GROMACS .gro file of C-alpha atoms in nm:
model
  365
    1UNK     CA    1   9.388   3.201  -3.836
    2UNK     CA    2   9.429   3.586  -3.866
    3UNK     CA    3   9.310   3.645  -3.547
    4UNK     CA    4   9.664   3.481  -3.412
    5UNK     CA    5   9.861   3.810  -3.546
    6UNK     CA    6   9.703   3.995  -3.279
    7UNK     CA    7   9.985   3.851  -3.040
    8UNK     CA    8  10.309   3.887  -3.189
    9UNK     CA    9  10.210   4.234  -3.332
   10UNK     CA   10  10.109   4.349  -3.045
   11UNK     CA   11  10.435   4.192  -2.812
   12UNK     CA   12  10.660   4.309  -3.099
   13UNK     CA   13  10.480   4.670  -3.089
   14UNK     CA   14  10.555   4.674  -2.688
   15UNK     CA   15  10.906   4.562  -2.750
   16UNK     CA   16  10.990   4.833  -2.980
   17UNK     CA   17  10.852   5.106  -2.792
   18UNK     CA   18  11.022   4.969  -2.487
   19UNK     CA   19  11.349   4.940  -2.655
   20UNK     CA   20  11.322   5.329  -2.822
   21UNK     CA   21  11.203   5.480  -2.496
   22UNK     CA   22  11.516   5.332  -2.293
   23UNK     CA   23  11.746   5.422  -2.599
   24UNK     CA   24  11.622   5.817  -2.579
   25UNK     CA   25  11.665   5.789  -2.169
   26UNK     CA   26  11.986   5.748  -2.179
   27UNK     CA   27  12.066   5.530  -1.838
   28UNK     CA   28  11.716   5.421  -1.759
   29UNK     CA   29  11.869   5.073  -1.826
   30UNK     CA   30  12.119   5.128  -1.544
   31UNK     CA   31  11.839   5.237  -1.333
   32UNK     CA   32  11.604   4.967  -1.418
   33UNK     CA   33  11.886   4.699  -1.290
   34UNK     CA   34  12.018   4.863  -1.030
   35UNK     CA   35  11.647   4.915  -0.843
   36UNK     CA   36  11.535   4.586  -0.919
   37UNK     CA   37  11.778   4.397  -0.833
   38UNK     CA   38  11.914   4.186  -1.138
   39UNK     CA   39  12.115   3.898  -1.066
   40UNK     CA   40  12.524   4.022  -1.073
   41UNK     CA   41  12.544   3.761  -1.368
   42UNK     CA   42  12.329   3.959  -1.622
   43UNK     CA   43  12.411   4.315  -1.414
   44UNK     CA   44  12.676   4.395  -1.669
   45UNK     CA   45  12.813   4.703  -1.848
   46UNK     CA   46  12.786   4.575  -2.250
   47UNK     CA   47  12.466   4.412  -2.151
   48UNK     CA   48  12.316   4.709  -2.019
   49UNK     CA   49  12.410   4.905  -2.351
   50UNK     CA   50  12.261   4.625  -2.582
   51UNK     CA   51  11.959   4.561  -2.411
   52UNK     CA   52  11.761   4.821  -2.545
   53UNK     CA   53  11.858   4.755  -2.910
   54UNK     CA   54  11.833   4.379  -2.804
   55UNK     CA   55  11.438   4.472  -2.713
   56UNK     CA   56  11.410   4.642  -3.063
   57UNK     CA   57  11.569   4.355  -3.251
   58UNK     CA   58  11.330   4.116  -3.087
   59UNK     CA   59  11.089   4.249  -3.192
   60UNK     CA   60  11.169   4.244  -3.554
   61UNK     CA   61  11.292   3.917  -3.560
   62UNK     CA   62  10.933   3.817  -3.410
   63UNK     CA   63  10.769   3.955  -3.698
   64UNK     CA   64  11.002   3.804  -3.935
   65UNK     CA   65  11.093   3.441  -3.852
   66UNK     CA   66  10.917   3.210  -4.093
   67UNK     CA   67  10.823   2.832  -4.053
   68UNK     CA   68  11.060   2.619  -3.857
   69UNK     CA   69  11.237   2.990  -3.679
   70UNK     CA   70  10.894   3.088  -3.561
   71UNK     CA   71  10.926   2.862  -3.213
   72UNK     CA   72  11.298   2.999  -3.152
   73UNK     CA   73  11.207   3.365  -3.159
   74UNK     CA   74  10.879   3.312  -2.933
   75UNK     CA   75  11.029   3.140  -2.693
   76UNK     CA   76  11.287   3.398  -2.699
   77UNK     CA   77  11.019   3.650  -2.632
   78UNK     CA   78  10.828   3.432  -2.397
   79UNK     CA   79  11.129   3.362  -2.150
   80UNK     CA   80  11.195   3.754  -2.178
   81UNK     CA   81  10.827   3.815  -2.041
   82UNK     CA   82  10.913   3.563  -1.809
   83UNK     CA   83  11.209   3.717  -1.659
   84UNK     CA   84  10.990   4.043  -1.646
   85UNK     CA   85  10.700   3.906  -1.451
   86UNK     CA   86  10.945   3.779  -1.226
   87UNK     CA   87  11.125   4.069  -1.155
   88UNK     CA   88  10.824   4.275  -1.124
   89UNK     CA   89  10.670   4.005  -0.845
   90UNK     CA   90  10.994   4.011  -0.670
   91UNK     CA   91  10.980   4.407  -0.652
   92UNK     CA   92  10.666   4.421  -0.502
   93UNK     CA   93  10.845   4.236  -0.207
   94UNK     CA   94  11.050   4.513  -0.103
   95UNK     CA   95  11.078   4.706   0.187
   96UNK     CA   96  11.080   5.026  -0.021
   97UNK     CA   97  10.937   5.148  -0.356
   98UNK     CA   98  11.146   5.061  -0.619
   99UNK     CA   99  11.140   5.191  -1.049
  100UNK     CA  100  11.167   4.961  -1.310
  101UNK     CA  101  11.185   5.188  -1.613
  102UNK     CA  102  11.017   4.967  -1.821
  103UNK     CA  103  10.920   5.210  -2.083
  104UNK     CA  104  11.205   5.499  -2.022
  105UNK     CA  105  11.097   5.864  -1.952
  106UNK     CA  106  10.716   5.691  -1.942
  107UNK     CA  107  10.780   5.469  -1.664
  108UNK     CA  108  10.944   5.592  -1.391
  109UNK     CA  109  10.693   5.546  -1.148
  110UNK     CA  110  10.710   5.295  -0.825
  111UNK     CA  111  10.621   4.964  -0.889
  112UNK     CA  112  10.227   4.858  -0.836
  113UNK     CA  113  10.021   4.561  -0.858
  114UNK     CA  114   9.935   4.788  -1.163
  115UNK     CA  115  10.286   4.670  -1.314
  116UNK     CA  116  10.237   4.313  -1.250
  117UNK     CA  117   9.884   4.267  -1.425
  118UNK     CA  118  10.004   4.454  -1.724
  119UNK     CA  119  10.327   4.222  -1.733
  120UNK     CA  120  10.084   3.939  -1.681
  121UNK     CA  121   9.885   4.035  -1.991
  122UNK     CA  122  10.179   4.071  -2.188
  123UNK     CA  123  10.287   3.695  -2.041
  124UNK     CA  124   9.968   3.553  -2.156
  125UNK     CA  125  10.002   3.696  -2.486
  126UNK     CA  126  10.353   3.531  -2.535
  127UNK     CA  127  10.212   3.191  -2.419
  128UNK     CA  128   9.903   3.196  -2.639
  129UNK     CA  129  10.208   3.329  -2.932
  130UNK     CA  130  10.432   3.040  -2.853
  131UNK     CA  131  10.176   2.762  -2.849
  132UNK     CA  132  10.086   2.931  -3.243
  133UNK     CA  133  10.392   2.966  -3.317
  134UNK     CA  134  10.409   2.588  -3.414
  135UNK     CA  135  10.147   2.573  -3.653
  136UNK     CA  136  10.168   2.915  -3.833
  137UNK     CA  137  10.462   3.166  -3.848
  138UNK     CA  138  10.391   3.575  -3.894
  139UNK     CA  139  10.512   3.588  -4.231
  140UNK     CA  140  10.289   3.322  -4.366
  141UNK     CA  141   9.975   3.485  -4.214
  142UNK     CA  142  10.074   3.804  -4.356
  143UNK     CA  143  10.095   3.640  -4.702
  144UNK     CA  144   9.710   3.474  -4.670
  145UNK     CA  145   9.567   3.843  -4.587
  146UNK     CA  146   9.344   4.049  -4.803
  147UNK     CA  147   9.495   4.456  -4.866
  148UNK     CA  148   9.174   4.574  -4.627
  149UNK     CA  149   9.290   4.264  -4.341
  150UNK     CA  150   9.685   4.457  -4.368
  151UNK     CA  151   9.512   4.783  -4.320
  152UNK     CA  152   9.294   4.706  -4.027
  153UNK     CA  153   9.600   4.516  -3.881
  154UNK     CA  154   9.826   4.776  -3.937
  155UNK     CA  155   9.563   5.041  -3.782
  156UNK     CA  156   9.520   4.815  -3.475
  157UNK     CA  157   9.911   4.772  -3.395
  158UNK     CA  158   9.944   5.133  -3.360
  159UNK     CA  159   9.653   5.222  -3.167
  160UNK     CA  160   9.750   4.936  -2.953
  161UNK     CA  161  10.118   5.090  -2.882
  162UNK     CA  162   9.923   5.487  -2.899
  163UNK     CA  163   9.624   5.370  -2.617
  164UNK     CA  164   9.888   5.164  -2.369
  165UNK     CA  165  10.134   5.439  -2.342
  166UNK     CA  166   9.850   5.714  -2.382
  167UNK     CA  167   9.628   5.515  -2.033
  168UNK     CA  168   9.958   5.412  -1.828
  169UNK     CA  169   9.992   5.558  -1.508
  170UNK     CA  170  10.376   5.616  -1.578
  171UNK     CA  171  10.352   5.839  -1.904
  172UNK     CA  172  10.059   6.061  -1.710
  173UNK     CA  173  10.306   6.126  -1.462
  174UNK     CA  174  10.619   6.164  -1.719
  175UNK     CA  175  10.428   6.447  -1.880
  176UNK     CA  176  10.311   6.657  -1.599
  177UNK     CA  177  10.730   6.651  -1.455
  178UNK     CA  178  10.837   6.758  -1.786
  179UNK     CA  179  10.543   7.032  -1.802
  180UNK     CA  180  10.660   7.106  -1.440
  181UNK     CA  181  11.038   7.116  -1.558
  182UNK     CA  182  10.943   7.322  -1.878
  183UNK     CA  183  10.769   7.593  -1.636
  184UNK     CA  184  11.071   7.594  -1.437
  185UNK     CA  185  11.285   7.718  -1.689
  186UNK     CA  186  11.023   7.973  -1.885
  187UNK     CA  187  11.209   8.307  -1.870
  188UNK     CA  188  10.847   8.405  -1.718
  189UNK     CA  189  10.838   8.207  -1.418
  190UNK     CA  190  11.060   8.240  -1.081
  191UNK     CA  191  11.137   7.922  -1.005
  192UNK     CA  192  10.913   7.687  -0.860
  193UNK     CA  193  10.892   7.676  -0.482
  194UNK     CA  194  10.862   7.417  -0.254
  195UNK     CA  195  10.601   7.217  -0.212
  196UNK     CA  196  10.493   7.041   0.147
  197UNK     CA  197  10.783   6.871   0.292
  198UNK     CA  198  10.782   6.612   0.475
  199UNK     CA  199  11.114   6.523   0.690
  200UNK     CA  200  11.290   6.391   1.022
  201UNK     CA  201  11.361   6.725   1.164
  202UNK     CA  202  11.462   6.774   1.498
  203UNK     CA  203  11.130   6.915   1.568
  204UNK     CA  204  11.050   6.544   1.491
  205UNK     CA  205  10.844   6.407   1.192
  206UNK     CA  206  10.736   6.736   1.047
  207UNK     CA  207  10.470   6.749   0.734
  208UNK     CA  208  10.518   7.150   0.642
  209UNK     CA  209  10.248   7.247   0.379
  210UNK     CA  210  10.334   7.550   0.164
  211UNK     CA  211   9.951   7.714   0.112
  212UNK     CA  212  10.077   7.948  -0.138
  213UNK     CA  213  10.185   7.668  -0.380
  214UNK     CA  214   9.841   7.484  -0.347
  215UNK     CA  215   9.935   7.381  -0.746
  216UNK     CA  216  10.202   7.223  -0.690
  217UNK     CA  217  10.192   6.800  -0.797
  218UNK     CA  218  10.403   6.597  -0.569
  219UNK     CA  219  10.520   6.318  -0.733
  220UNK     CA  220  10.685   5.998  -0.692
  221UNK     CA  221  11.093   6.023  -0.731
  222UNK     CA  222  11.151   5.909  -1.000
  223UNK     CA  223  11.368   5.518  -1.039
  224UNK     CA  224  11.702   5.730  -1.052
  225UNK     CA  225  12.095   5.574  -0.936
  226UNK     CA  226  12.334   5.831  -0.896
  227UNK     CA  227  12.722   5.685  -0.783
  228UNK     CA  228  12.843   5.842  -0.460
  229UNK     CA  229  13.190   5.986  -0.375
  230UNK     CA  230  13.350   5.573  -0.346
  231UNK     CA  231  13.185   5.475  -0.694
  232UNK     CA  232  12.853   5.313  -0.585
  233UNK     CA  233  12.524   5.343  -0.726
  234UNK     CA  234  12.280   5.544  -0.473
  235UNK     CA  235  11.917   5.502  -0.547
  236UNK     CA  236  11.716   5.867  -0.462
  237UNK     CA  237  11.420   5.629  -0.360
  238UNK     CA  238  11.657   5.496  -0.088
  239UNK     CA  239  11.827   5.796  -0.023
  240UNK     CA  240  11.535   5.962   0.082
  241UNK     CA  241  11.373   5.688   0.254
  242UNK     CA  242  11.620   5.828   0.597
  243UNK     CA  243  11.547   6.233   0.555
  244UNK     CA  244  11.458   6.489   0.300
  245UNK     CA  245  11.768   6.514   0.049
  246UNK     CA  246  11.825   6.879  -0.093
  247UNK     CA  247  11.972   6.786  -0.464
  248UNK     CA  248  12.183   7.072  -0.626
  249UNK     CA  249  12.281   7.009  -0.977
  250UNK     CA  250  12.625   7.199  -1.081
  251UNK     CA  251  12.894   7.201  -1.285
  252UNK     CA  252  13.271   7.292  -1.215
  253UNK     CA  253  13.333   7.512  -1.504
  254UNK     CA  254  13.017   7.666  -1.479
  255UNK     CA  255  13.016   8.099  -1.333
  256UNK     CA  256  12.677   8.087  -1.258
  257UNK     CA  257  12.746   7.753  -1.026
  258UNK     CA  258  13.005   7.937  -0.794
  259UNK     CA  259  12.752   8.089  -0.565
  260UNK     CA  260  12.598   7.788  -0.506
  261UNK     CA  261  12.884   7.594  -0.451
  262UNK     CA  262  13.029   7.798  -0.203
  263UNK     CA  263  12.718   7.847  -0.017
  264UNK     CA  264  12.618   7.455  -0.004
  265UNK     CA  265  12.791   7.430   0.335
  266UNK     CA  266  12.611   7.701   0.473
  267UNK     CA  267  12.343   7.543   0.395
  268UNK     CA  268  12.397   7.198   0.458
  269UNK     CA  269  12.502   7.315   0.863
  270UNK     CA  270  12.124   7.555   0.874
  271UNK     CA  271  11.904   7.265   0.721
  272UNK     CA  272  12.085   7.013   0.919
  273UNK     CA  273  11.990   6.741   1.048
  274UNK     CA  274  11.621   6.788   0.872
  275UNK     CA  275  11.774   6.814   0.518
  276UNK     CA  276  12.053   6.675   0.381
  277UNK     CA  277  12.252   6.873   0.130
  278UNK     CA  278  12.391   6.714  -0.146
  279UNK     CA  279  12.592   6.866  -0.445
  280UNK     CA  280  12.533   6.674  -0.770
  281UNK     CA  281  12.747   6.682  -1.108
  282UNK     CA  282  12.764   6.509  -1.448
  283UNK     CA  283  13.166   6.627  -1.459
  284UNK     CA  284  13.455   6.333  -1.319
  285UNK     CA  285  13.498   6.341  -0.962
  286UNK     CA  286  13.874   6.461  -0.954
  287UNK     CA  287  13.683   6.768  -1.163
  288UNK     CA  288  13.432   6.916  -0.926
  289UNK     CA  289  13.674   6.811  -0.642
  290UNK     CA  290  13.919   7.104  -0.749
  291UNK     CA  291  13.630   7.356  -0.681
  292UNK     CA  292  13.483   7.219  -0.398
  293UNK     CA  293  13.512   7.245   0.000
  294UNK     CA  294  13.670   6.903   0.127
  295UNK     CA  295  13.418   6.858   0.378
  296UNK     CA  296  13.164   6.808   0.120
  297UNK     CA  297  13.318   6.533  -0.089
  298UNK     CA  298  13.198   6.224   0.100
  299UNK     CA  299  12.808   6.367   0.031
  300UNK     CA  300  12.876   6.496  -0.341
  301UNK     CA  301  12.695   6.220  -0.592
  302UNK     CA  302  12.789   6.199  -0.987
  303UNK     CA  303  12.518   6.152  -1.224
  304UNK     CA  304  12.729   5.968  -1.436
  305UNK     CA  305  12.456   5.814  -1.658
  306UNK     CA  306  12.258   6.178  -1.724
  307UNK     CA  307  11.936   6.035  -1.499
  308UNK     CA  308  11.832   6.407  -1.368
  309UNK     CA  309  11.859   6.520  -1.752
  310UNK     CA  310  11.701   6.241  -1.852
  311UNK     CA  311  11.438   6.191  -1.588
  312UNK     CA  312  11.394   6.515  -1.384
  313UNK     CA  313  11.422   6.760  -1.679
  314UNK     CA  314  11.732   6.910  -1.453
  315UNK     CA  315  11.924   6.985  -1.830
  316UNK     CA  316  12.116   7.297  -1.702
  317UNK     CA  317  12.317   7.407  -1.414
  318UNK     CA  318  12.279   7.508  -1.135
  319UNK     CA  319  11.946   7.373  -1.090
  320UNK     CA  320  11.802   7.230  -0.747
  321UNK     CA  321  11.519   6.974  -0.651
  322UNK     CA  322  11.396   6.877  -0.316
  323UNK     CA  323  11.329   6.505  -0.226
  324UNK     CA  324  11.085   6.437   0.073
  325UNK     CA  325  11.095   6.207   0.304
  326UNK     CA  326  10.799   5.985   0.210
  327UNK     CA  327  10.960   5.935  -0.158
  328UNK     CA  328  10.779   6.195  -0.340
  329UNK     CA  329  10.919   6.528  -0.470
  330UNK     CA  330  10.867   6.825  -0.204
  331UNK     CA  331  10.991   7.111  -0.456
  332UNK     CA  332  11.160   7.205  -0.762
  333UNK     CA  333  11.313   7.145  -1.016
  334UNK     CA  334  11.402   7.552  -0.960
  335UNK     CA  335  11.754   7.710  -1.190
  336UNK     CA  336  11.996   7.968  -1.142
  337UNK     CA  337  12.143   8.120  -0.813
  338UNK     CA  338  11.879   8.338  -0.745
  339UNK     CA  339  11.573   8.096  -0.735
  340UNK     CA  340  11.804   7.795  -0.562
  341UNK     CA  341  11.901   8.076  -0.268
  342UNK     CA  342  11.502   8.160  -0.240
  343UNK     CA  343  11.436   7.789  -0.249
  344UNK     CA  344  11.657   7.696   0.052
  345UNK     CA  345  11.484   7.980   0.239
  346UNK     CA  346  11.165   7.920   0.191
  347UNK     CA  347  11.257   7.530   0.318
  348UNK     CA  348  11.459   7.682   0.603
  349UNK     CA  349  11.163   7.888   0.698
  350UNK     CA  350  10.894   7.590   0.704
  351UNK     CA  351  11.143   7.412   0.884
  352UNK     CA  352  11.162   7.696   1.194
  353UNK     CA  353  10.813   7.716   1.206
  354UNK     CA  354  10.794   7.332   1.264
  355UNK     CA  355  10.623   7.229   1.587
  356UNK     CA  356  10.895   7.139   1.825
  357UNK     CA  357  10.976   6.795   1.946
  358UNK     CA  358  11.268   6.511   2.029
  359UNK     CA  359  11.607   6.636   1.881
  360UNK     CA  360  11.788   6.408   1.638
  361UNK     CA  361  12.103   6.359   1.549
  362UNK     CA  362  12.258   6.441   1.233
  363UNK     CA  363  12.335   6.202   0.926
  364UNK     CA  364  12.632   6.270   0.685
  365UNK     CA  365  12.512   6.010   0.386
   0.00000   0.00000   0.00000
């Protein structure tokens, strides 16, 4: 009978490192809804707050429900895994990559069949749990173990949680963009410039490789929602999927961010229609509006929920990213005036030297 622990620790282990990674990525839940669609029923504000404490809970009360409680709190668990799987499945359906932020900072990686046999797993594991769960409860298996059975238990619940998030594609992938976003702020280092970028120029479909930034890691964009200048959430996945999306992170009240504020038109009108300039803020609206040219409004977006902080590394201001075309980054994070003015250079210059084909016509989104 020992052997059933193995389930519940190991669901309760993946519970509470989901709920803890959302709670430290402060907005990841928003994210996670918005990209995969949740029903408008459960898409709601104090849910979206709760949820990772609700994860966390779960996963306590799994541990600790004795005798006749044990059923109640795995089928709570099981119809949660449930409601994953499904989610997951549905996601692979889309036209377009989507995040779910399953684990925070560690998952913000597209969805893959990947995703789906891990949630499957974790399923199984909550079936095989429930079915136990009517015979034998946590607590009473805990009480028929030896001290060396706790110990090896104990060792193989946290080398479970250490070797999932240690071999998942998402927390490879979390640690080299906050290496990348660490390098881009060493006092050392000028910036990081751009990487191959791939947009809808009006040379036509251009893929510009940058062979003196051969190091650079492209990766996915991470599952971020931004709300745009009439309060709607904007997914970057999306927002990319029409043209390369030039993100410039400032702040109203910050010196520093004046340069680059008053030079985002200029820059918007030379990288048009290839690149899309976009001004980007954590302030209120009415806030950056004050500072800002009124043609730029309808493109500025409001990070309202902290996701480039959270899930770019983009912490100060004025900082700048490039988003390609075919959903992975193209360059960046860079900070400070300086590096951003170099940045859109060096794009404007891979841009020229494009090979020349049909023109298009711009996009204001």
């Amino acid at each position: 009978m020992t052997a059933f622990l193995a389930p519940p620790i190991i669901l309760a282990v993946v519970l509470g490192i989901s709920g803890i990674s959302k709670l430290r990525a402060r907005g990841s839940v928003s994210a996670a809804f918005e990209q995969l669609g949740v029903p408008p029923l459960l898409d709601r504000g104090w849910i979206k707050r709760m949820f990772p404490w609700g994860e966390v809970v779960l996963g306590l009360v799994l541990l600790c429900s004795p005798g006749r409680t044990a059923p109640i709190a795995a089928l709570v668990v099981f119809a949660l895994f449930v409601s994953y799987w499904a989610l997951i499945y549905r996601a692979l359906g889309f036209d377009e990559p989507v995040s779910c932020n399953c684990f925070g900072r560690a998952n913000a990686e597209p969805v893959t069949h990947w995703t789906l046999w891990r949630n499957t797993a974790f399923l199984l594991l909550a079936v095989l749990w429930l079915a136990a769960s009517f015979r034998v409860s946590v607590p009473e298996l805990v009480a028929s173990l030896s001290g060396s059975d706790l110990l090896w238990i104990l060792g193989i619940a946290a080398a479970s949680g250490t070797l999932f998030l240690s071999i998942a594609p998402g927390a490879r992938r979390a640690a080299e963009a906050r290496r990348a976003a660490h390098e881009s702020r060493h006092p050392g280092q000028e910036g990081v410039a751009p990487g191959p970028v791939t947009a809808s120029s009006p040379h036509g479909d251009v893929d510009l490789p940058n062979p003196e930034n051969d190091d650079y890691v492209r990766r996915p964009i991470p599952g971020i929602v931004l709300k745009d200048s009439h309060g709607e959430w904007v997914a970057l996945t999306r927002l990319a999927a029409t043209r390369a999306r030039l993100l410039l992170l400032v702040s109203p009240g910050c010196g520093s961010c004046t340069e680059v504020i008053r030079s985002a038109r200029r820059w918007r009108d030379e990288l048009s229609p290839a690149v899309e300039v976009h001004l980007v803020t954590f302030a209120r609206q009415e806030a950056l509006e004050s500072v800002v040219d009124e043609e730029l409004w309808d493109s500025v977006l409001y990070d309202v929920e902290h996701f480039l902080d959270d899930l770019m590394g983009m912490r100060a201001t004025p900082s700048g990213v490039l988003l390609g075309a075919d959903r992975l980054l193209a360059g960046g994070p860079v900070r400070g005036p300086e590096d951003i003015s170099a940045f859109v250079k060096d794009i404007k210059a891979e841009l020229e030297a494009a090979p020349q084909g049909p023109d298009l016509r711009p996009e204001r989104s």
